[in-house]
Short mmCIF file of N, CA and C in Angstrom, two decimals:
data_model
loop_
_atom_site.label_atom_id
_atom_site.label_comp_id
_atom_site.label_asym_id
_atom_site.label_seq_id
_atom_site.Cartn_x
_atom_site.Cartn_y
_atom_site.Cartn_z
N UNK G 1 0.82 -1.19 0.00
CA UNK G 1 0.00 0.00 0.00
C UNK G 1 0.87 1.26 0.00
N UNK G 2 1.97 1.21 0.78
CA UNK G 2 2.87 2.36 0.85
C UNK G 2 3.51 2.63 -0.51
N UNK G 3 3.95 1.57 -1.16
CA UNK G 3 4.59 1.70 -2.47
C UNK G 3 3.60 2.21 -3.51
N UNK G 4 2.40 1.68 -3.49
CA UNK G 4 1.37 2.12 -4.43
C UNK G 4 1.08 3.61 -4.27
N UNK G 5 0.92 4.04 -3.02
CA UNK G 5 0.65 5.45 -2.78
C UNK G 5 1.83 6.32 -3.21
N UNK G 6 3.05 5.84 -3.01
CA UNK G 6 4.23 6.60 -3.42
C UNK G 6 4.26 6.80 -4.93
N UNK G 7 3.77 5.80 -5.67
CA UNK G 7 3.72 5.92 -7.13
C UNK G 7 2.55 6.80 -7.59
N UNK G 8 1.41 6.65 -6.94
CA UNK G 8 0.20 7.37 -7.38
C UNK G 8 0.16 8.81 -6.90
N UNK G 9 0.48 9.03 -5.63
CA UNK G 9 0.31 10.34 -5.04
C UNK G 9 1.61 11.14 -4.94
N UNK G 10 2.72 10.45 -4.75
CA UNK G 10 3.98 11.16 -4.49
C UNK G 10 4.96 11.06 -5.62
N UNK G 11 4.49 10.83 -6.82
CA UNK G 11 5.41 10.61 -7.94
C UNK G 11 5.89 11.94 -8.50
N UNK G 12 7.18 12.21 -8.34
CA UNK G 12 7.80 13.42 -8.88
C UNK G 12 9.05 12.99 -9.65
N UNK G 13 8.86 12.19 -10.69
CA UNK G 13 9.98 11.64 -11.45
C UNK G 13 10.44 10.32 -10.87
N UNK G 14 10.14 10.09 -9.60
CA UNK G 14 10.39 8.82 -8.93
C UNK G 14 9.42 8.73 -7.75
N UNK G 15 9.09 7.52 -7.33
CA UNK G 15 8.15 7.38 -6.21
C UNK G 15 8.69 8.06 -4.95
N UNK G 16 7.83 8.81 -4.27
CA UNK G 16 8.23 9.55 -3.09
C UNK G 16 7.20 9.37 -1.99
N UNK G 17 7.69 9.16 -0.77
CA UNK G 17 6.82 9.04 0.40
C UNK G 17 6.98 10.26 1.28
N UNK G 18 5.87 10.78 1.77
CA UNK G 18 5.96 11.86 2.74
C UNK G 18 5.78 11.28 4.14
N UNK G 19 5.94 12.11 5.15
CA UNK G 19 5.87 11.65 6.53
C UNK G 19 4.49 11.09 6.88
N UNK G 20 3.44 11.70 6.35
CA UNK G 20 2.09 11.22 6.64
C UNK G 20 1.86 9.81 6.08
N UNK G 21 2.36 9.57 4.89
CA UNK G 21 2.21 8.24 4.28
C UNK G 21 3.02 7.21 5.06
N UNK G 22 4.23 7.56 5.46
CA UNK G 22 5.04 6.66 6.29
C UNK G 22 4.28 6.29 7.56
N UNK G 23 3.72 7.28 8.21
CA UNK G 23 2.98 7.04 9.46
C UNK G 23 1.74 6.19 9.23
N UNK G 24 1.05 6.46 8.16
CA UNK G 24 -0.20 5.76 7.85
C UNK G 24 0.00 4.25 7.67
N UNK G 25 1.12 3.85 7.07
CA UNK G 25 1.34 2.44 6.74
C UNK G 25 2.49 1.79 7.52
N UNK G 26 2.95 2.41 8.59
CA UNK G 26 4.15 1.95 9.30
C UNK G 26 3.94 0.69 10.13
N UNK G 27 2.73 0.37 10.48
CA UNK G 27 2.48 -0.76 11.38
C UNK G 27 3.10 -2.05 10.83
N UNK G 28 4.00 -2.63 11.60
CA UNK G 28 4.63 -3.89 11.23
C UNK G 28 5.75 -3.78 10.21
N UNK G 29 6.10 -2.58 9.79
CA UNK G 29 7.13 -2.38 8.78
C UNK G 29 8.46 -2.04 9.45
N UNK G 30 9.55 -2.70 8.99
CA UNK G 30 10.89 -2.32 9.42
C UNK G 30 11.37 -1.20 8.51
N UNK G 31 12.16 -0.31 9.06
CA UNK G 31 12.61 0.85 8.29
C UNK G 31 14.10 1.05 8.46
N UNK G 32 14.76 1.42 7.38
CA UNK G 32 16.15 1.83 7.41
C UNK G 32 16.22 3.32 7.15
N UNK G 33 17.32 3.93 7.54
CA UNK G 33 17.46 5.38 7.40
C UNK G 33 17.67 5.84 5.96
N UNK G 34 17.84 4.92 5.05
CA UNK G 34 17.91 5.21 3.61
C UNK G 34 19.30 5.62 3.14
N UNK G 35 19.35 5.98 1.88
CA UNK G 35 20.60 6.30 1.18
C UNK G 35 21.05 7.73 1.48
N UNK G 36 21.99 8.21 0.70
CA UNK G 36 22.53 9.56 0.88
C UNK G 36 21.47 10.66 0.73
N UNK G 37 20.35 10.35 0.08
CA UNK G 37 19.29 11.34 -0.08
C UNK G 37 18.24 11.26 1.02
N UNK G 38 18.42 10.35 1.95
CA UNK G 38 17.44 10.14 3.01
C UNK G 38 17.41 11.26 4.03
N UNK G 39 16.42 11.23 4.93
CA UNK G 39 16.19 12.32 5.88
C UNK G 39 17.24 12.45 6.98
N UNK G 40 18.16 11.49 7.07
CA UNK G 40 19.24 11.58 8.05
C UNK G 40 20.56 11.84 7.33
N UNK G 41 20.89 10.99 6.37
CA UNK G 41 22.20 11.07 5.70
C UNK G 41 22.44 12.39 4.99
N UNK G 42 21.42 12.94 4.33
CA UNK G 42 21.64 14.18 3.59
C UNK G 42 22.07 15.31 4.52
N UNK G 43 21.63 15.26 5.76
CA UNK G 43 22.03 16.29 6.72
C UNK G 43 23.39 15.99 7.35
N UNK G 44 23.65 14.71 7.62
CA UNK G 44 24.97 14.34 8.16
C UNK G 44 26.07 14.72 7.18
N UNK G 45 25.82 14.52 5.91
CA UNK G 45 26.82 14.83 4.89
C UNK G 45 27.25 16.29 4.93
N UNK G 46 26.31 17.16 5.22
CA UNK G 46 26.58 18.60 5.21
C UNK G 46 26.71 19.19 6.62
N UNK G 47 26.97 18.29 7.59
CA UNK G 47 27.21 18.68 8.98
C UNK G 47 26.06 19.48 9.58
N UNK G 48 24.85 19.15 9.18
CA UNK G 48 23.66 19.76 9.79
C UNK G 48 23.14 18.76 10.84
N UNK G 49 23.88 18.70 11.93
CA UNK G 49 23.65 17.67 12.94
C UNK G 49 22.25 17.73 13.56
N UNK G 50 21.76 18.91 13.84
CA UNK G 50 20.43 19.01 14.46
C UNK G 50 19.33 18.53 13.51
N UNK G 51 19.47 18.83 12.22
CA UNK G 51 18.49 18.36 11.24
C UNK G 51 18.58 16.84 11.09
N UNK G 52 19.79 16.30 11.13
CA UNK G 52 19.96 14.84 11.06
C UNK G 52 19.31 14.18 12.28
N UNK G 53 19.54 14.76 13.45
CA UNK G 53 18.95 14.24 14.69
C UNK G 53 17.42 14.32 14.62
N UNK G 54 16.92 15.41 14.07
CA UNK G 54 15.47 15.58 13.91
C UNK G 54 14.89 14.52 12.97
N UNK G 55 15.58 14.27 11.85
CA UNK G 55 15.12 13.24 10.92
C UNK G 55 15.11 11.86 11.58
N UNK G 56 16.16 11.55 12.33
CA UNK G 56 16.22 10.26 13.03
C UNK G 56 15.12 10.17 14.08
N UNK G 57 14.90 11.25 14.82
CA UNK G 57 13.85 11.26 15.85
C UNK G 57 12.47 11.08 15.23
N UNK G 58 12.26 11.68 14.09
CA UNK G 58 10.96 11.55 13.41
C UNK G 58 10.74 10.11 12.95
N UNK G 59 11.78 9.49 12.39
CA UNK G 59 11.68 8.09 11.99
C UNK G 59 11.45 7.20 13.22
N UNK G 60 12.14 7.50 14.31
CA UNK G 60 11.96 6.74 15.55
C UNK G 60 10.54 6.86 16.08
N UNK G 61 9.96 8.04 15.96
CA UNK G 61 8.58 8.23 16.45
C UNK G 61 7.58 7.42 15.63
N UNK G 62 7.92 7.14 14.40
CA UNK G 62 7.02 6.37 13.53
C UNK G 62 7.28 4.88 13.65
N UNK G 63 8.56 4.47 13.64
CA UNK G 63 8.90 3.05 13.55
C UNK G 63 9.40 2.43 14.85
N UNK G 64 9.78 3.24 15.82
CA UNK G 64 10.24 2.72 17.11
C UNK G 64 11.39 1.75 16.96
N UNK G 65 11.27 0.59 17.61
CA UNK G 65 12.38 -0.39 17.59
C UNK G 65 12.49 -1.14 16.27
N UNK G 66 11.75 -0.72 15.27
CA UNK G 66 11.86 -1.30 13.92
C UNK G 66 12.66 -0.39 12.99
N UNK G 67 13.36 0.59 13.57
CA UNK G 67 14.20 1.49 12.79
C UNK G 67 15.66 1.05 12.90
N UNK G 68 16.36 1.07 11.77
CA UNK G 68 17.78 0.70 11.70
C UNK G 68 18.55 1.77 10.93
N UNK G 69 19.75 2.08 11.40
CA UNK G 69 20.63 3.02 10.71
C UNK G 69 21.44 2.24 9.67
N UNK G 70 21.35 2.65 8.41
CA UNK G 70 21.96 1.93 7.31
C UNK G 70 23.40 2.38 7.03
N UNK G 71 24.34 1.46 7.17
CA UNK G 71 25.73 1.70 6.78
C UNK G 71 25.91 1.10 5.38
N UNK G 72 25.98 1.96 4.38
CA UNK G 72 26.08 1.51 2.99
C UNK G 72 27.52 1.18 2.61
N UNK G 73 27.65 0.20 1.72
CA UNK G 73 28.96 -0.32 1.32
C UNK G 73 29.45 0.20 -0.02
N UNK G 74 28.80 1.22 -0.58
CA UNK G 74 29.10 1.62 -1.96
C UNK G 74 30.47 2.27 -2.16
N UNK G 75 31.14 2.71 -1.12
CA UNK G 75 32.49 3.25 -1.25
C UNK G 75 32.57 4.68 -1.76
N UNK G 76 31.45 5.32 -1.98
CA UNK G 76 31.48 6.72 -2.41
C UNK G 76 32.09 7.58 -1.30
N UNK G 77 32.83 8.59 -1.67
CA UNK G 77 33.46 9.47 -0.67
C UNK G 77 32.42 10.04 0.30
N UNK G 78 31.28 10.44 -0.24
CA UNK G 78 30.22 11.00 0.59
C UNK G 78 29.69 9.96 1.58
N UNK G 79 29.60 8.71 1.14
CA UNK G 79 29.10 7.64 2.00
C UNK G 79 30.05 7.36 3.15
N UNK G 80 31.34 7.43 2.88
CA UNK G 80 32.34 7.22 3.93
C UNK G 80 32.13 8.25 5.05
N UNK G 81 31.91 9.49 4.67
CA UNK G 81 31.66 10.56 5.65
C UNK G 81 30.38 10.26 6.43
N UNK G 82 29.31 9.95 5.71
CA UNK G 82 28.02 9.71 6.36
C UNK G 82 28.09 8.50 7.28
N UNK G 83 28.66 7.39 6.81
CA UNK G 83 28.72 6.19 7.65
C UNK G 83 29.43 6.47 8.97
N UNK G 84 30.54 7.17 8.92
CA UNK G 84 31.30 7.47 10.13
C UNK G 84 30.47 8.30 11.10
N UNK G 85 29.76 9.28 10.58
CA UNK G 85 28.95 10.16 11.43
C UNK G 85 27.67 9.47 11.89
N UNK G 86 27.14 8.58 11.05
CA UNK G 86 25.89 7.89 11.37
C UNK G 86 26.07 6.93 12.55
N UNK G 87 27.21 6.30 12.64
CA UNK G 87 27.47 5.39 13.76
C UNK G 87 27.32 6.14 15.08
N UNK G 88 27.88 7.32 15.15
CA UNK G 88 27.81 8.12 16.37
C UNK G 88 26.38 8.54 16.69
N UNK G 89 25.67 9.04 15.70
CA UNK G 89 24.28 9.46 15.90
C UNK G 89 23.40 8.28 16.31
N UNK G 90 23.56 7.16 15.61
CA UNK G 90 22.77 5.96 15.93
C UNK G 90 23.03 5.51 17.36
N UNK G 91 24.28 5.53 17.77
CA UNK G 91 24.63 5.14 19.14
C UNK G 91 23.97 6.10 20.15
N UNK G 92 24.09 7.40 19.89
CA UNK G 92 23.50 8.41 20.78
C UNK G 92 21.99 8.25 20.92
N UNK G 93 21.33 7.80 19.84
CA UNK G 93 19.87 7.71 19.85
C UNK G 93 19.37 6.28 20.02
N UNK G 94 20.30 5.36 20.34
CA UNK G 94 19.96 3.94 20.58
C UNK G 94 19.25 3.29 19.39
N UNK G 95 19.76 3.60 18.20
CA UNK G 95 19.24 2.99 16.97
C UNK G 95 20.28 1.98 16.48
N UNK G 96 19.91 0.71 16.34
CA UNK G 96 20.88 -0.28 15.87
C UNK G 96 21.26 -0.04 14.41
N UNK G 97 22.48 -0.44 14.06
CA UNK G 97 22.95 -0.28 12.68
C UNK G 97 22.82 -1.59 11.92
N UNK G 98 22.73 -1.47 10.59
CA UNK G 98 22.75 -2.63 9.69
C UNK G 98 23.69 -2.31 8.54
N UNK G 99 24.25 -3.36 7.94
CA UNK G 99 25.10 -3.22 6.75
C UNK G 99 24.21 -3.38 5.52
N UNK G 100 24.36 -2.46 4.57
CA UNK G 100 23.48 -2.44 3.40
C UNK G 100 24.31 -2.43 2.12
N UNK G 101 23.99 -3.32 1.21
CA UNK G 101 24.61 -3.29 -0.11
C UNK G 101 23.56 -2.89 -1.14
N UNK G 102 23.90 -1.98 -1.99
CA UNK G 102 23.02 -1.55 -3.06
C UNK G 102 23.23 -2.52 -4.22
N UNK G 103 22.42 -3.56 -4.28
CA UNK G 103 22.63 -4.66 -5.23
C UNK G 103 21.71 -4.53 -6.44
N UNK G 104 22.32 -4.37 -7.59
CA UNK G 104 21.55 -4.29 -8.84
C UNK G 104 21.70 -5.55 -9.67
N UNK G 105 22.70 -6.37 -9.35
CA UNK G 105 22.92 -7.62 -10.07
C UNK G 105 23.59 -8.60 -9.11
N UNK G 106 23.56 -9.88 -9.49
CA UNK G 106 23.94 -10.95 -8.58
C UNK G 106 25.42 -10.98 -8.21
N UNK G 107 26.29 -10.93 -9.21
CA UNK G 107 27.71 -11.11 -8.93
C UNK G 107 28.53 -10.17 -9.81
N UNK G 108 29.82 -10.05 -9.48
CA UNK G 108 30.72 -9.21 -10.29
C UNK G 108 30.71 -9.66 -11.75
N UNK G 109 30.54 -10.97 -11.96
CA UNK G 109 30.54 -11.53 -13.31
C UNK G 109 29.40 -11.01 -14.17
N UNK G 110 28.31 -10.55 -13.53
CA UNK G 110 27.14 -10.12 -14.30
C UNK G 110 27.05 -8.61 -14.46
N UNK G 111 28.10 -7.89 -14.07
CA UNK G 111 28.10 -6.43 -14.19
C UNK G 111 27.93 -5.98 -15.64
N UNK G 112 28.69 -6.56 -16.54
CA UNK G 112 28.63 -6.16 -17.95
C UNK G 112 27.25 -6.46 -18.54
N UNK G 113 26.68 -7.60 -18.19
CA UNK G 113 25.33 -7.94 -18.66
C UNK G 113 24.32 -6.91 -18.16
N UNK G 114 24.45 -6.54 -16.89
CA UNK G 114 23.55 -5.55 -16.31
C UNK G 114 23.71 -4.20 -17.02
N UNK G 115 24.95 -3.80 -17.28
CA UNK G 115 25.19 -2.54 -17.96
C UNK G 115 24.58 -2.55 -19.37
N UNK G 116 24.68 -3.68 -20.05
CA UNK G 116 24.09 -3.79 -21.39
C UNK G 116 22.57 -3.64 -21.30
N UNK G 117 21.97 -4.27 -20.30
CA UNK G 117 20.52 -4.17 -20.12
C UNK G 117 20.12 -2.72 -19.84
N UNK G 118 20.85 -2.05 -18.95
CA UNK G 118 20.56 -0.65 -18.64
C UNK G 118 20.71 0.21 -19.88
N UNK G 119 21.76 -0.03 -20.64
CA UNK G 119 21.98 0.75 -21.87
C UNK G 119 20.81 0.59 -22.84
N UNK G 120 20.34 -0.64 -22.98
CA UNK G 120 19.21 -0.88 -23.89
C UNK G 120 17.94 -0.20 -23.39
N UNK G 121 17.67 -0.26 -22.09
CA UNK G 121 16.43 0.29 -21.55
C UNK G 121 16.45 1.81 -21.44
N UNK G 122 17.65 2.41 -21.43
CA UNK G 122 17.75 3.87 -21.31
C UNK G 122 18.28 4.52 -22.59
N UNK G 123 18.47 3.71 -23.62
CA UNK G 123 19.00 4.20 -24.89
C UNK G 123 20.33 4.93 -24.69
N UNK G 124 21.18 4.33 -23.86
CA UNK G 124 22.50 4.90 -23.56
C UNK G 124 23.58 4.13 -24.32
N UNK G 125 24.75 4.71 -24.35
CA UNK G 125 25.90 4.08 -24.98
C UNK G 125 26.79 3.49 -23.89
N UNK G 126 27.16 2.23 -24.02
CA UNK G 126 28.03 1.59 -23.03
C UNK G 126 29.38 2.29 -22.89
N UNK G 127 29.82 2.96 -23.92
CA UNK G 127 31.12 3.65 -23.90
C UNK G 127 31.04 5.01 -23.22
N UNK G 128 29.82 5.46 -22.91
CA UNK G 128 29.62 6.76 -22.28
C UNK G 128 30.08 6.70 -20.82
N UNK G 129 31.08 7.50 -20.46
CA UNK G 129 31.60 7.50 -19.10
C UNK G 129 30.77 8.36 -18.15
N UNK G 130 29.83 9.10 -18.68
CA UNK G 130 29.01 9.97 -17.83
C UNK G 130 27.73 9.24 -17.41
N UNK G 131 27.07 9.82 -16.45
CA UNK G 131 25.76 9.31 -16.05
C UNK G 131 25.78 7.93 -15.45
N UNK G 132 24.98 7.04 -16.02
CA UNK G 132 24.71 5.74 -15.42
C UNK G 132 25.94 4.83 -15.32
N UNK G 133 26.95 5.02 -16.18
CA UNK G 133 28.13 4.16 -16.16
C UNK G 133 29.35 4.85 -15.56
N UNK G 134 29.12 5.97 -14.91
CA UNK G 134 30.22 6.74 -14.33
C UNK G 134 30.79 6.02 -13.10
N UNK G 135 32.08 6.09 -12.96
CA UNK G 135 32.73 5.50 -11.79
C UNK G 135 33.00 4.02 -11.96
N UNK G 136 33.71 3.49 -11.00
CA UNK G 136 34.10 2.08 -11.04
C UNK G 136 33.47 1.32 -9.88
N UNK G 137 32.19 1.56 -9.65
CA UNK G 137 31.52 0.95 -8.51
C UNK G 137 30.83 -0.34 -8.94
N UNK G 138 30.90 -1.31 -8.05
CA UNK G 138 30.19 -2.56 -8.27
C UNK G 138 28.93 -2.58 -7.42
N UNK G 139 27.84 -3.00 -7.99
CA UNK G 139 26.57 -3.07 -7.28
C UNK G 139 26.04 -4.50 -7.33
N UNK G 140 26.85 -5.41 -6.80
CA UNK G 140 26.47 -6.83 -6.79
C UNK G 140 26.17 -7.27 -5.35
N UNK G 141 25.57 -8.43 -5.22
CA UNK G 141 25.35 -9.01 -3.89
C UNK G 141 26.72 -9.32 -3.29
N UNK G 142 27.00 -8.74 -2.14
CA UNK G 142 28.31 -8.93 -1.53
C UNK G 142 28.31 -10.07 -0.52
N UNK G 143 29.42 -10.72 -0.44
CA UNK G 143 29.63 -11.72 0.62
C UNK G 143 29.92 -10.96 1.91
N UNK G 144 29.87 -11.67 3.03
CA UNK G 144 30.20 -11.03 4.30
C UNK G 144 31.62 -10.46 4.26
N UNK G 145 32.55 -11.20 3.68
CA UNK G 145 33.93 -10.71 3.61
C UNK G 145 34.03 -9.44 2.78
N UNK G 146 33.29 -9.36 1.68
CA UNK G 146 33.30 -8.15 0.86
C UNK G 146 32.70 -6.96 1.62
N UNK G 147 31.63 -7.23 2.39
CA UNK G 147 31.04 -6.17 3.21
C UNK G 147 32.05 -5.68 4.24
N UNK G 148 32.71 -6.61 4.90
CA UNK G 148 33.72 -6.22 5.90
C UNK G 148 34.83 -5.39 5.24
N UNK G 149 35.25 -5.78 4.06
CA UNK G 149 36.29 -5.03 3.35
C UNK G 149 35.79 -3.63 2.97
N UNK G 150 34.57 -3.56 2.47
CA UNK G 150 34.01 -2.27 2.05
C UNK G 150 33.83 -1.31 3.22
N UNK G 151 33.63 -1.84 4.41
CA UNK G 151 33.44 -1.01 5.60
C UNK G 151 34.67 -1.00 6.52
N UNK G 152 35.81 -1.42 6.00
CA UNK G 152 37.01 -1.59 6.83
C UNK G 152 37.54 -0.29 7.43
N UNK G 153 37.13 0.85 6.93
CA UNK G 153 37.55 2.14 7.48
C UNK G 153 36.81 2.48 8.79
N UNK G 154 35.76 1.71 9.09
CA UNK G 154 34.99 1.91 10.32
C UNK G 154 35.56 1.04 11.43
N UNK G 155 35.26 1.35 12.69
CA UNK G 155 35.71 0.49 13.78
C UNK G 155 35.16 -0.94 13.61
N UNK G 156 36.01 -1.93 13.85
CA UNK G 156 35.61 -3.33 13.67
C UNK G 156 34.38 -3.68 14.48
N UNK G 157 34.27 -3.13 15.69
CA UNK G 157 33.10 -3.43 16.53
C UNK G 157 31.81 -2.91 15.90
N UNK G 158 31.89 -1.76 15.22
CA UNK G 158 30.70 -1.20 14.56
C UNK G 158 30.30 -2.07 13.36
N UNK G 159 31.28 -2.55 12.63
CA UNK G 159 31.00 -3.43 11.48
C UNK G 159 30.43 -4.75 11.97
N UNK G 160 31.00 -5.31 13.04
CA UNK G 160 30.48 -6.55 13.62
C UNK G 160 29.02 -6.40 14.02
N UNK G 161 28.70 -5.29 14.69
CA UNK G 161 27.32 -5.05 15.12
C UNK G 161 26.38 -4.95 13.93
N UNK G 162 26.78 -4.19 12.92
CA UNK G 162 25.92 -3.98 11.74
C UNK G 162 25.67 -5.31 11.03
N UNK G 163 26.70 -6.11 10.87
CA UNK G 163 26.54 -7.40 10.19
C UNK G 163 25.68 -8.33 11.04
N UNK G 164 25.90 -8.36 12.33
CA UNK G 164 25.10 -9.20 13.21
C UNK G 164 23.63 -8.82 13.16
N UNK G 165 23.34 -7.53 13.18
CA UNK G 165 21.94 -7.07 13.09
C UNK G 165 21.32 -7.41 11.74
N UNK G 166 22.10 -7.30 10.69
CA UNK G 166 21.60 -7.63 9.34
C UNK G 166 21.25 -9.13 9.27
N UNK G 167 22.12 -9.97 9.80
CA UNK G 167 21.87 -11.41 9.81
C UNK G 167 20.63 -11.73 10.65
N UNK G 168 20.46 -11.05 11.78
CA UNK G 168 19.28 -11.28 12.63
C UNK G 168 17.99 -10.92 11.89
N UNK G 169 18.00 -9.81 11.18
CA UNK G 169 16.81 -9.41 10.42
C UNK G 169 16.53 -10.43 9.32
N UNK G 170 17.56 -10.81 8.58
CA UNK G 170 17.38 -11.79 7.50
C UNK G 170 16.86 -13.10 8.03
N UNK G 171 17.30 -13.50 9.20
CA UNK G 171 16.87 -14.78 9.79
C UNK G 171 15.45 -14.72 10.32
N UNK G 172 14.97 -13.52 10.64
CA UNK G 172 13.65 -13.39 11.24
C UNK G 172 12.53 -13.27 10.23
N UNK G 173 12.85 -13.02 8.98
CA UNK G 173 11.78 -12.82 7.99
C UNK G 173 11.49 -14.06 7.20
#
């Protein structure tokens, strides 16, 4: 229902949820703090700590103990900054962390196939270094070891906690 409403009512080039919609359909839903554009990370990135805290508090008021702070493994410079700051905020607000991989394809071996599919569906050129094929990032399902490597700049105890919480969630569903 939440996804449908995001497409029907909140569509602004991509599905969008507002706070009222989140509240309306939150019962029984687990929530993560989202990507760099989310209500916490976008403020942490620009050192707007009070706004980040406000975003986290608002999510907590809606989801309670079903809220998790997402430590993303994408390796973007901005993500490294956010992950480091998010650990501290999550700890201060008693929000558990989880490790998150942005997976668009199964394995490193299928990256080229995925890029070809994206090129066909977006009428893009595979040789184009801008836009969708920019950078040397892999978006495959990561093994635990790959996640640990991707987050190795963080304290080992924080990575252990995030992975343990992720495994607990996966085992409970």
